[in-house]
Short mmCIF file of C-alpha atoms in Angstrom, two decimals:
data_model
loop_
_atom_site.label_atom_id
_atom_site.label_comp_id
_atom_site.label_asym_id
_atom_site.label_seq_id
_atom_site.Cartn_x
_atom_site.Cartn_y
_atom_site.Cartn_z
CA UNK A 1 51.04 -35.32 24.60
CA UNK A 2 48.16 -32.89 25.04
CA UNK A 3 46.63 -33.44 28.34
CA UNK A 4 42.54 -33.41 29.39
CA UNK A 5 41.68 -29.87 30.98
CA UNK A 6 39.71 -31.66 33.11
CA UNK A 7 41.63 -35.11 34.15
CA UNK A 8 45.02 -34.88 32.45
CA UNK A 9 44.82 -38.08 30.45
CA UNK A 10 45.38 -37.98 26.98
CA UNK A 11 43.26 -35.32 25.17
CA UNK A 12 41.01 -36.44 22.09
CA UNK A 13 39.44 -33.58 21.09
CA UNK A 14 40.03 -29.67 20.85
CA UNK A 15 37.22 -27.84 21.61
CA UNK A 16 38.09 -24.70 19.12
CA UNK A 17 35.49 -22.33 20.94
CA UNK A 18 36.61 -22.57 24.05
CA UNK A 19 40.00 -23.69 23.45
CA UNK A 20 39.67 -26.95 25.66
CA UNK A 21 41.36 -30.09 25.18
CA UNK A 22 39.08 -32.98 27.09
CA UNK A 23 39.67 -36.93 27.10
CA UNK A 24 37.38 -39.04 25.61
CA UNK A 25 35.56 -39.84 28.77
CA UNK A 26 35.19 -36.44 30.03
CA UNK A 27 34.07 -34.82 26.53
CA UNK A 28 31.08 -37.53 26.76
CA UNK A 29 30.33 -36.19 30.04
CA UNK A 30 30.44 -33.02 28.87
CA UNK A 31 27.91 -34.00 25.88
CA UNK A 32 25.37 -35.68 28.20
CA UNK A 33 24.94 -33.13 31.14
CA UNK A 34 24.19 -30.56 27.88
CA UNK A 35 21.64 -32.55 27.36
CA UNK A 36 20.67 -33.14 30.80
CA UNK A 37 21.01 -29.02 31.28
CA UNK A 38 18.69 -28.84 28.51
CA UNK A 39 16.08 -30.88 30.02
CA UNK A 40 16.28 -29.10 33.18
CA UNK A 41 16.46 -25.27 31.84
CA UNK A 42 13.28 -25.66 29.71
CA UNK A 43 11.64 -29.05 31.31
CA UNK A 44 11.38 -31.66 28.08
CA UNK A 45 10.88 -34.41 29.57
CA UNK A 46 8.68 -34.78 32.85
CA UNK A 47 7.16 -37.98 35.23
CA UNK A 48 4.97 -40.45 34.19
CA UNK A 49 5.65 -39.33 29.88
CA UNK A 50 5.46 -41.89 26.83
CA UNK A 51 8.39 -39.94 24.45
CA UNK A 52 8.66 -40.74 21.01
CA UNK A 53 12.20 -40.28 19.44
CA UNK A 54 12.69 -39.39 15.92
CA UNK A 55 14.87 -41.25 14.73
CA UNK A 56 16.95 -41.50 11.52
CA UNK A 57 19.98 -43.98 11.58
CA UNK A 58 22.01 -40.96 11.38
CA UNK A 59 24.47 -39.60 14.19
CA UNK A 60 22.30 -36.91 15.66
CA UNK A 61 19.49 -39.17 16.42
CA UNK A 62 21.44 -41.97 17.42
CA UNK A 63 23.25 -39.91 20.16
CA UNK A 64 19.69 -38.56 20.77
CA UNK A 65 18.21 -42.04 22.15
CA UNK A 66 21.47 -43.62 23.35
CA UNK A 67 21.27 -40.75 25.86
CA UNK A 68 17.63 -40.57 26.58
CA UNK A 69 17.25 -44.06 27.18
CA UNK A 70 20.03 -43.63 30.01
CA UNK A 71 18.68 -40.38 31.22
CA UNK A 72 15.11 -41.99 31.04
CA UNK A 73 16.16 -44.15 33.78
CA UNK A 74 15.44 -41.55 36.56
CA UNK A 75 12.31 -39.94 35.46
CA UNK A 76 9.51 -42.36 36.92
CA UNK A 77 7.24 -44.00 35.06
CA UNK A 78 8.48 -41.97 31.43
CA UNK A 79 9.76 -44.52 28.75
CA UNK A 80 10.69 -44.45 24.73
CA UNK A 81 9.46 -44.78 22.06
CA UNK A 82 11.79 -44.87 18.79
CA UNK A 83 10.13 -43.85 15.37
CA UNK A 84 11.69 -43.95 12.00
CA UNK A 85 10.07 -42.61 9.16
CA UNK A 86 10.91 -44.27 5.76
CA UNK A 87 10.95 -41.59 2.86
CA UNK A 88 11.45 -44.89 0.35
CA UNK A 89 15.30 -43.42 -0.77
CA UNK A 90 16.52 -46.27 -2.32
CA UNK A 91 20.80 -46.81 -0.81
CA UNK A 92 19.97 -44.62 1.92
CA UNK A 93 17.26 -44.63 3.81
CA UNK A 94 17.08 -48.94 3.74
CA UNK A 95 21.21 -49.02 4.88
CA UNK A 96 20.02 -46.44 7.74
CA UNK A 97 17.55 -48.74 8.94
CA UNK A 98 19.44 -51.72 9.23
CA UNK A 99 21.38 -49.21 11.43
CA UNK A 100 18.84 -47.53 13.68
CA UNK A 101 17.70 -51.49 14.02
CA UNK A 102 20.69 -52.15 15.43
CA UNK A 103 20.77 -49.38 17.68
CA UNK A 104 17.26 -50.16 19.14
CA UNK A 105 17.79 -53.53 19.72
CA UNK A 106 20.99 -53.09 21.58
CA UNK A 107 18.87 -50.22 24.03
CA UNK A 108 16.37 -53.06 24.02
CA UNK A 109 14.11 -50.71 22.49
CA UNK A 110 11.21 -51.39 19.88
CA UNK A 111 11.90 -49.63 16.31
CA UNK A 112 8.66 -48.60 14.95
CA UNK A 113 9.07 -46.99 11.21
CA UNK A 114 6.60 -45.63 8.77
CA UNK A 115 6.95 -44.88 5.62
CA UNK A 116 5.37 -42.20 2.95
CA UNK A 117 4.56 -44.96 0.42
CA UNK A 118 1.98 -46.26 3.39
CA UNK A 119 1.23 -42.51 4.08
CA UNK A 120 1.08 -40.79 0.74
CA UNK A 121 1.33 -43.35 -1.65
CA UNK A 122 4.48 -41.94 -3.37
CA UNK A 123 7.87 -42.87 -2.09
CA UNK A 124 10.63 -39.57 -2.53
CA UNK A 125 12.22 -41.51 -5.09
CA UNK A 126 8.80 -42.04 -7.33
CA UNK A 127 8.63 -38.07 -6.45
CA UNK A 128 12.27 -37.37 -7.71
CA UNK A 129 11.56 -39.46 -10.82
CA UNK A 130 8.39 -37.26 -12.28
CA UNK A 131 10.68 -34.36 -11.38
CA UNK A 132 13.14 -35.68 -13.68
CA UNK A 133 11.20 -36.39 -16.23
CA UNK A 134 9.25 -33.02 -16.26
CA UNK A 135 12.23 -30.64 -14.80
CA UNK A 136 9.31 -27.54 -16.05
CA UNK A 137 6.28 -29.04 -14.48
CA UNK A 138 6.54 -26.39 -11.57
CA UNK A 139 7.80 -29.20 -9.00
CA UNK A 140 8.93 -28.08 -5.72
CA UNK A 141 12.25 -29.11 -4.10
CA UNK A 142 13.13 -32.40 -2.77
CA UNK A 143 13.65 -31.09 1.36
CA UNK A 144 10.30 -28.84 0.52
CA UNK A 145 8.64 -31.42 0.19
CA UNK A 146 10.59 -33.94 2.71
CA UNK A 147 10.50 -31.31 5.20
CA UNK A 148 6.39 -31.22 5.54
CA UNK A 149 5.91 -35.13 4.93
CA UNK A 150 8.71 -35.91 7.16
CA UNK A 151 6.98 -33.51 9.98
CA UNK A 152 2.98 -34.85 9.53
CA UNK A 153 3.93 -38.56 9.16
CA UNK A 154 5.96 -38.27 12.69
CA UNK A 155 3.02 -36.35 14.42
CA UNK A 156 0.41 -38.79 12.63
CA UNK A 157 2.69 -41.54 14.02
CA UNK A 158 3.37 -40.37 17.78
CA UNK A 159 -0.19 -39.64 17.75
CA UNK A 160 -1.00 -43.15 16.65
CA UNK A 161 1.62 -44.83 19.42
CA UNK A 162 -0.12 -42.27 22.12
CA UNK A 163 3.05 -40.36 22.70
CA UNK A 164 2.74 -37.17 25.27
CA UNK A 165 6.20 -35.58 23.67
CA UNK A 166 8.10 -36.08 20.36
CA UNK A 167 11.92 -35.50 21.00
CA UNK A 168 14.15 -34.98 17.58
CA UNK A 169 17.64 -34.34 17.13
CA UNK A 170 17.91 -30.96 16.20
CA UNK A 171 21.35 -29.78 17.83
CA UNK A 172 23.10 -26.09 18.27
CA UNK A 173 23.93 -26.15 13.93
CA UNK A 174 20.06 -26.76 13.05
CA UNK A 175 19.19 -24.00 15.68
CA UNK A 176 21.22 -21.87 13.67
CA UNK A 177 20.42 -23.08 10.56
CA UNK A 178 17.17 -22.49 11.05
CA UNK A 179 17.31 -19.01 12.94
CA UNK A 180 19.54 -17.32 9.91
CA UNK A 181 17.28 -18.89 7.19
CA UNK A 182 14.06 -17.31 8.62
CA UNK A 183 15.80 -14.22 9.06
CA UNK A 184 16.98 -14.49 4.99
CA UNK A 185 13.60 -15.95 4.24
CA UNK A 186 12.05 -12.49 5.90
CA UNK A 187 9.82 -15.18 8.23
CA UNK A 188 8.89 -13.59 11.50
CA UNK A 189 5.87 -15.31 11.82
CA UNK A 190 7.79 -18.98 11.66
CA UNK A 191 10.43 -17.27 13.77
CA UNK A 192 7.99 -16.49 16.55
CA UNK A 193 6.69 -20.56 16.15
CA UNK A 194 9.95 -21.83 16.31
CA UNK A 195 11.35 -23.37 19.67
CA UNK A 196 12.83 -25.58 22.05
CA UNK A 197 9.57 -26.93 22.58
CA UNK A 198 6.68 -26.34 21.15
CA UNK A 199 3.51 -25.44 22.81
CA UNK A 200 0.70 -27.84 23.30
CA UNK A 201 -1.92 -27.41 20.10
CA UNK A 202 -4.60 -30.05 19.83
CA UNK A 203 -3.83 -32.64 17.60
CA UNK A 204 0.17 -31.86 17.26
CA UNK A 205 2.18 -33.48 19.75
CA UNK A 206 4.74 -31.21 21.44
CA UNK A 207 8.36 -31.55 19.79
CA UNK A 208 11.51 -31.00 21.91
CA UNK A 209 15.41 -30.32 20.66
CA UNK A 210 17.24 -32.00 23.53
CA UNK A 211 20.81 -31.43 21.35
CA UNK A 212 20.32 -27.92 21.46
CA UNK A 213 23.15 -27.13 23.52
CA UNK A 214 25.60 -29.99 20.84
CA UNK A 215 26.91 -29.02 17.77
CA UNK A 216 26.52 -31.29 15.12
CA UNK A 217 30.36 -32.59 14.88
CA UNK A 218 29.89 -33.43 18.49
CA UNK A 219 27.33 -35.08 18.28
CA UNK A 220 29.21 -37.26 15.64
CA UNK A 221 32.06 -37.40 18.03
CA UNK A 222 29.91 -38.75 20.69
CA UNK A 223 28.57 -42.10 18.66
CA UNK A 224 32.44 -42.22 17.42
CA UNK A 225 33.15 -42.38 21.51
CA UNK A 226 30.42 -44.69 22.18
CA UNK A 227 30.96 -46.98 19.20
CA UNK A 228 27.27 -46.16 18.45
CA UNK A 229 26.13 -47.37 15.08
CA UNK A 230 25.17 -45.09 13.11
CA UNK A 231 24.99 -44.41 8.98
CA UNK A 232 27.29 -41.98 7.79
CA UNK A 233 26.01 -41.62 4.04
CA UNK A 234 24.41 -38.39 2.55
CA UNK A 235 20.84 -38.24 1.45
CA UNK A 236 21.41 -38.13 -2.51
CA UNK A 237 18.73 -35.35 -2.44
CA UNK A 238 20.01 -32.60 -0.49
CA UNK A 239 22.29 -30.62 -2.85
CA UNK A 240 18.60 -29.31 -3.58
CA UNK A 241 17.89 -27.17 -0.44
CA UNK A 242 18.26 -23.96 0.82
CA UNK A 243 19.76 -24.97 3.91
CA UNK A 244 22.56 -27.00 2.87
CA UNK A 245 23.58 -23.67 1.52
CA UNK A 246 23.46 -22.20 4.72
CA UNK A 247 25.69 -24.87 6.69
CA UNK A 248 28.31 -24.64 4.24
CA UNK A 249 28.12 -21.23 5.19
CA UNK A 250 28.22 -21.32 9.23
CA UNK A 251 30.74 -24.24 8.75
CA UNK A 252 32.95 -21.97 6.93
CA UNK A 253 32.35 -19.09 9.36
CA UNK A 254 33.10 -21.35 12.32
CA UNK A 255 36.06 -22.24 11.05
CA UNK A 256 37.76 -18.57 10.84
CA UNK A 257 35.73 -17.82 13.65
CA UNK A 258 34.83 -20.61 16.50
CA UNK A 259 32.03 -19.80 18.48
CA UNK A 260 29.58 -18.54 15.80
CA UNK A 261 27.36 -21.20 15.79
CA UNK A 262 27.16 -20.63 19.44
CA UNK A 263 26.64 -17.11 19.35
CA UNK A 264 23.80 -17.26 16.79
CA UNK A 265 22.28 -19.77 19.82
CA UNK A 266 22.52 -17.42 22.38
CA UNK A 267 20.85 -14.60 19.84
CA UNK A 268 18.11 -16.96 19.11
CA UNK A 269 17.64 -17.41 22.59
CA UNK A 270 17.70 -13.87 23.92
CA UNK A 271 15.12 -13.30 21.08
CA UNK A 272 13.32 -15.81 21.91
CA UNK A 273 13.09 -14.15 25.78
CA UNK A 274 12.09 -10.97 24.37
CA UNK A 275 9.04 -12.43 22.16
CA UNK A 276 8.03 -14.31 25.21
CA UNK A 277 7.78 -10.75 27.29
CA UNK A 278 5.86 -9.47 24.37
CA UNK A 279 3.44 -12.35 24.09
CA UNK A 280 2.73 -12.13 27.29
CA UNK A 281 2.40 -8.52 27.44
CA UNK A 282 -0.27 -8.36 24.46
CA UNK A 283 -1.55 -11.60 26.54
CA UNK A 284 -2.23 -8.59 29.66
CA UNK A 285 -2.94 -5.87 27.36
CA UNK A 286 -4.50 -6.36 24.29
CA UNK A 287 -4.45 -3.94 21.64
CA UNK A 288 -2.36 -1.78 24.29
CA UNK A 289 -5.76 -0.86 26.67
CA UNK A 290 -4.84 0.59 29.95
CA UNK A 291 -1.95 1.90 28.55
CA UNK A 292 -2.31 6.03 28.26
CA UNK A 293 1.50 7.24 27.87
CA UNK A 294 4.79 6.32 26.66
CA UNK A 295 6.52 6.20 30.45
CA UNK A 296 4.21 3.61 31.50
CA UNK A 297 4.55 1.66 28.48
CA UNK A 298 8.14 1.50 29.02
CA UNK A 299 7.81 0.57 32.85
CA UNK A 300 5.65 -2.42 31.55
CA UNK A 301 7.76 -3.87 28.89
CA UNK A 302 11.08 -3.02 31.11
CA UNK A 303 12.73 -0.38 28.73
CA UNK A 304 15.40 0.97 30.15
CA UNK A 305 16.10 3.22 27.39
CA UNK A 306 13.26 5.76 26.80
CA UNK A 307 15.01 6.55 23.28
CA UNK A 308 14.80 2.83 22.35
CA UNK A 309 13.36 3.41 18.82
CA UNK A 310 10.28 1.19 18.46
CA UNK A 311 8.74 1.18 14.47
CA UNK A 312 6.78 4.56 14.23
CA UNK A 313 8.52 6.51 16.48
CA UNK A 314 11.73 8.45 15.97
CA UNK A 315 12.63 12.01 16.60
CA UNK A 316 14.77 12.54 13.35
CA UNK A 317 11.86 11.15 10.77
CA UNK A 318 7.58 11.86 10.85
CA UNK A 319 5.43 9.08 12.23
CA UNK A 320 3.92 6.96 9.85
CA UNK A 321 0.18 5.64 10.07
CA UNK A 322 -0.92 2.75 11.02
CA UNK A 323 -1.47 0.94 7.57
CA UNK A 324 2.55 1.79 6.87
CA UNK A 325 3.41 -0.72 9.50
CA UNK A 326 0.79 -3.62 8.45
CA UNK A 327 3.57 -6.37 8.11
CA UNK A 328 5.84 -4.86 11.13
CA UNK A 329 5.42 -7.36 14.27
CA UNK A 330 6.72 -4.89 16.74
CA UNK A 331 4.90 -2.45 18.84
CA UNK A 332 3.33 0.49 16.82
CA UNK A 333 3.17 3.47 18.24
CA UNK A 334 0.77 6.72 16.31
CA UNK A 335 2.09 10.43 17.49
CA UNK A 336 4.92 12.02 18.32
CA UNK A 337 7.72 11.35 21.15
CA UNK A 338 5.62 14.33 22.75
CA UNK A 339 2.85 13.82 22.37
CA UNK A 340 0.98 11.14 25.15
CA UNK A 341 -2.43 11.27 24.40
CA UNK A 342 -2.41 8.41 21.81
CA UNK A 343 -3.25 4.92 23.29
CA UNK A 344 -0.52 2.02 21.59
CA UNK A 345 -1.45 -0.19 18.99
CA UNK A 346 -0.57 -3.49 18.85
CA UNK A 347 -1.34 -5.32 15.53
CA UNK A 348 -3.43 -7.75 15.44
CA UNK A 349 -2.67 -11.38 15.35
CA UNK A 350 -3.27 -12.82 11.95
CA UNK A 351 -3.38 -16.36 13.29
CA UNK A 352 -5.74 -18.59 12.04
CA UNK A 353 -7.85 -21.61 14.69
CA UNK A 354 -6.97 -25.00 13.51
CA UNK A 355 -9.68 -26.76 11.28
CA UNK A 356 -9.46 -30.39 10.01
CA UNK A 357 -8.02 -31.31 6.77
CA UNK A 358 -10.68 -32.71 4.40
CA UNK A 359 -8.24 -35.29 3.13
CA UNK A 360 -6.25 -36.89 6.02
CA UNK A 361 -8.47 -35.59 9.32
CA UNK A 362 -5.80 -33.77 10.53
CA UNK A 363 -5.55 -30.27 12.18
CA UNK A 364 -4.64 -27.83 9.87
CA UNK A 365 -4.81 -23.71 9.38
CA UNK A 366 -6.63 -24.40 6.63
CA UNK A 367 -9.18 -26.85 5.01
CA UNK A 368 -6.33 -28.91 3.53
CA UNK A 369 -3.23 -29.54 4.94
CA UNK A 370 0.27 -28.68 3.34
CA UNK A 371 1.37 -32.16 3.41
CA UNK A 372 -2.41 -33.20 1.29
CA UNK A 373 -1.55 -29.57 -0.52
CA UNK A 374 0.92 -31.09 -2.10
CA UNK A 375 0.03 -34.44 -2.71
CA UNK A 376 -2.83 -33.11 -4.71
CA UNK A 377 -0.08 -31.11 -6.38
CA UNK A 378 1.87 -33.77 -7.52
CA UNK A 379 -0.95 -35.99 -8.34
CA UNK A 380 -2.12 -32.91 -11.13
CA UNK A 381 1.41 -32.60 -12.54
CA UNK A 382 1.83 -36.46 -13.17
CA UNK A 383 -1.56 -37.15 -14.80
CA UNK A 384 -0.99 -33.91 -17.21
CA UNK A 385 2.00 -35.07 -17.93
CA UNK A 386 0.67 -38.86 -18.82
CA UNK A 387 -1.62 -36.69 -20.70
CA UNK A 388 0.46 -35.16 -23.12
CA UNK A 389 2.39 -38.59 -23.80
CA UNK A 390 -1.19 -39.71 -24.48
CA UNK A 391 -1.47 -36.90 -26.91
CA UNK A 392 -1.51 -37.94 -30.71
CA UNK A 393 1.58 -36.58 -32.55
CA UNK A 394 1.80 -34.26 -35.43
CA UNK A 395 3.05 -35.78 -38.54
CA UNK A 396 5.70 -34.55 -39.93
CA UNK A 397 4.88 -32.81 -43.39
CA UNK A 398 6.87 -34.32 -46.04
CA UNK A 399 6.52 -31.72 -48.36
CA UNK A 400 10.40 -29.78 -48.38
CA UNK A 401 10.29 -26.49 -48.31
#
């Protein structure tokens, strides 16, 4: 018998990274104070807070509120509020609502769901079907388009139910995930948006990852534990996205090599340190004013390395102007390593102030919203297509040649 590391019982699980065996009982403990660590280290969840949790029916989201609603407990006046949004996938989305019901009600908790047929007027399967039908019309794929109607109809509902914080159940594999494919998508600008939490923007409700420190077996592990219900089918949709490609990929890495999940967590973490310093430095210094030579600018940003190269200056290669670095989002630097007289450049942000959408009212970068964007887009391709089954036919000569 392979005994608990921690309480020599029986041991349930292997934890391959670590090479720990724990019991049942202490590997839930050892799920919960993650998520209790994670709360702490970047403050989710404060006094006095209505939370809305995104829920699915699924294992992630179901460990999710079976763990807030017990952590909950000791954070005054702060209480739930479960949210299900209801693509309209007919055999999976319905089976994980009978589910998530089931969850809620034992956690005495209300389930509120809302559904794109109330919010777009398509369902994903009505969406799936044109696509079928006109596999040339230019559609996009199914998770491109979940992905943004999933995200809008969850802020448009936590705004609605006057939540303060919107918690989902993105663990330590969706971090990852998510970090490699903006780094293969060439997406520094998502990269720098993408967090723990998110910052407060008017008319978007902060989102926090309290799983973040949970891999996504565990997580599954957990509700197994718990006897959680939870629905264990696939969405019939996903062998469309870009993402299930990467998690077969980091699933087969962390199998030949446990711990690579994790480590791509810490790396998106230490980044994620680094582009904090930086915003804040450009926050102190804009443009790089007050800043005359290279020795203070390295005192400021706390290089410890004066031959760190930074984009536009190297020893072994000519500086390049200004215009050469338009898309870099690191420090630019004009001159030589010797010469100090030129002031640092920082390039300018290219972020645009929220307007409202013309369609649905919400905040947006721009005058119509990606979720209304595509909406429109969809609407276009179906009516040309009713069009050309509208379209007289050509008769068919019946001359021989």
């Amino acid at each position: 018998m392979v005994k608990c590391a921690n309480c020599s019982k029986e041991a349930v699980v292997r934890l391959s990274y670590n090479k720990t065996d724990l019991c049942g009982n202490c590997f839930c403990d050892l799920f919960e104070n993650r998520v209790k660590s994670a709360n702490r280290d970047f403050k989710l969840i404060t006094l006095n807070q209505k939370v809305g949790v995104g829920v699915s029916g699924g294992k992630d989201s179901a460990a999710l509120l079976y763990v807030l609603s017990h952590i909950v407990k000791n954070i005054h006046g702060t209480t739930l509020i479960p949210i299900l949004i209801d693509e309209g996938i007919s055999g999976y989305r319905d089976q994980a609502i009978l589910k998530a019901r089931e969850l809620c009600d034992s956690l005495d908790l209300q389930l509120r769901i809302f559904s794109y047929k109330d919010g777009f007027k398509l369902s994903m399967d009505e969406i799936m079907k044109m696509k079928k039908a006109n596999p040339t019309g230019g559609y996009e794929r199914s998770c491109t388009y979940c992905g943004v109607f999933r995200k809008t109809l969850l802020n448009k509902a936590a705004l609605e139910l006057g939540c303060d914080t919107l918690a989902i159940g993105h663990n330590a594999d969706d971090i990852a995930q998510t970090f490699l494919m903006n780094l293969l998508h060439n997406e520094p600008d998502r990269l720098k948006r993408f967090d723990v939490i998110n910052d407060e923007v008017e008319g978007f409700v902060p989102r926090i990852k309290p799983l973040i420190y949970n891999l996504e077996k565990e997580a599954a592990l957990y509700c197994e534990l718990k006897e959680l219900p939870y629905h264990r089918g696939e969405c019939p949709y996903s062998n469309e996205s870009f993402r299930g490609e990467i998690k077969n990929f980091l699933n087969g890495l962390e199998q030949k090599f446990p711990g690579v999940k994790f480590n791509l967590l810490r790396s998106y973490l230490a980044m994620r340190k680094e582009l904090e310093k930086a915003s804040n430095f450009e926050r102190m210094f804009p443009n790089g004013e007050g800043f005359e030579d290279m020795e203070m600018f390295i005192k400021a940003v706390g290089m410890a390395d004066p031959s760190l190269k930074i984009a536009g200056f190297s020893d072994d290669a000519p500086s390049k102007s200004k215009n050469e670095y338009s898309n870099d989002t690191e420090p630019q630097i004009s001159g030589s390593k010797h010469d100090l007289s030129h002031k640092i450049s920082f390039k300018k942000s290219t972020a645009s102030k929220y307007q409202k959408c013309k369609n649905c009212g919400q905040n947006s970068s721009t005058g119509l919203c990606k979720a209304c964007s595509f909406i429109e887009s969809i609407n276009e391709k179906r009516n040309s297509a009713n069009g050309d089954l509208n379209k007289p036919k050509r008769a068919k000569s019946a001359m021989k040649k």
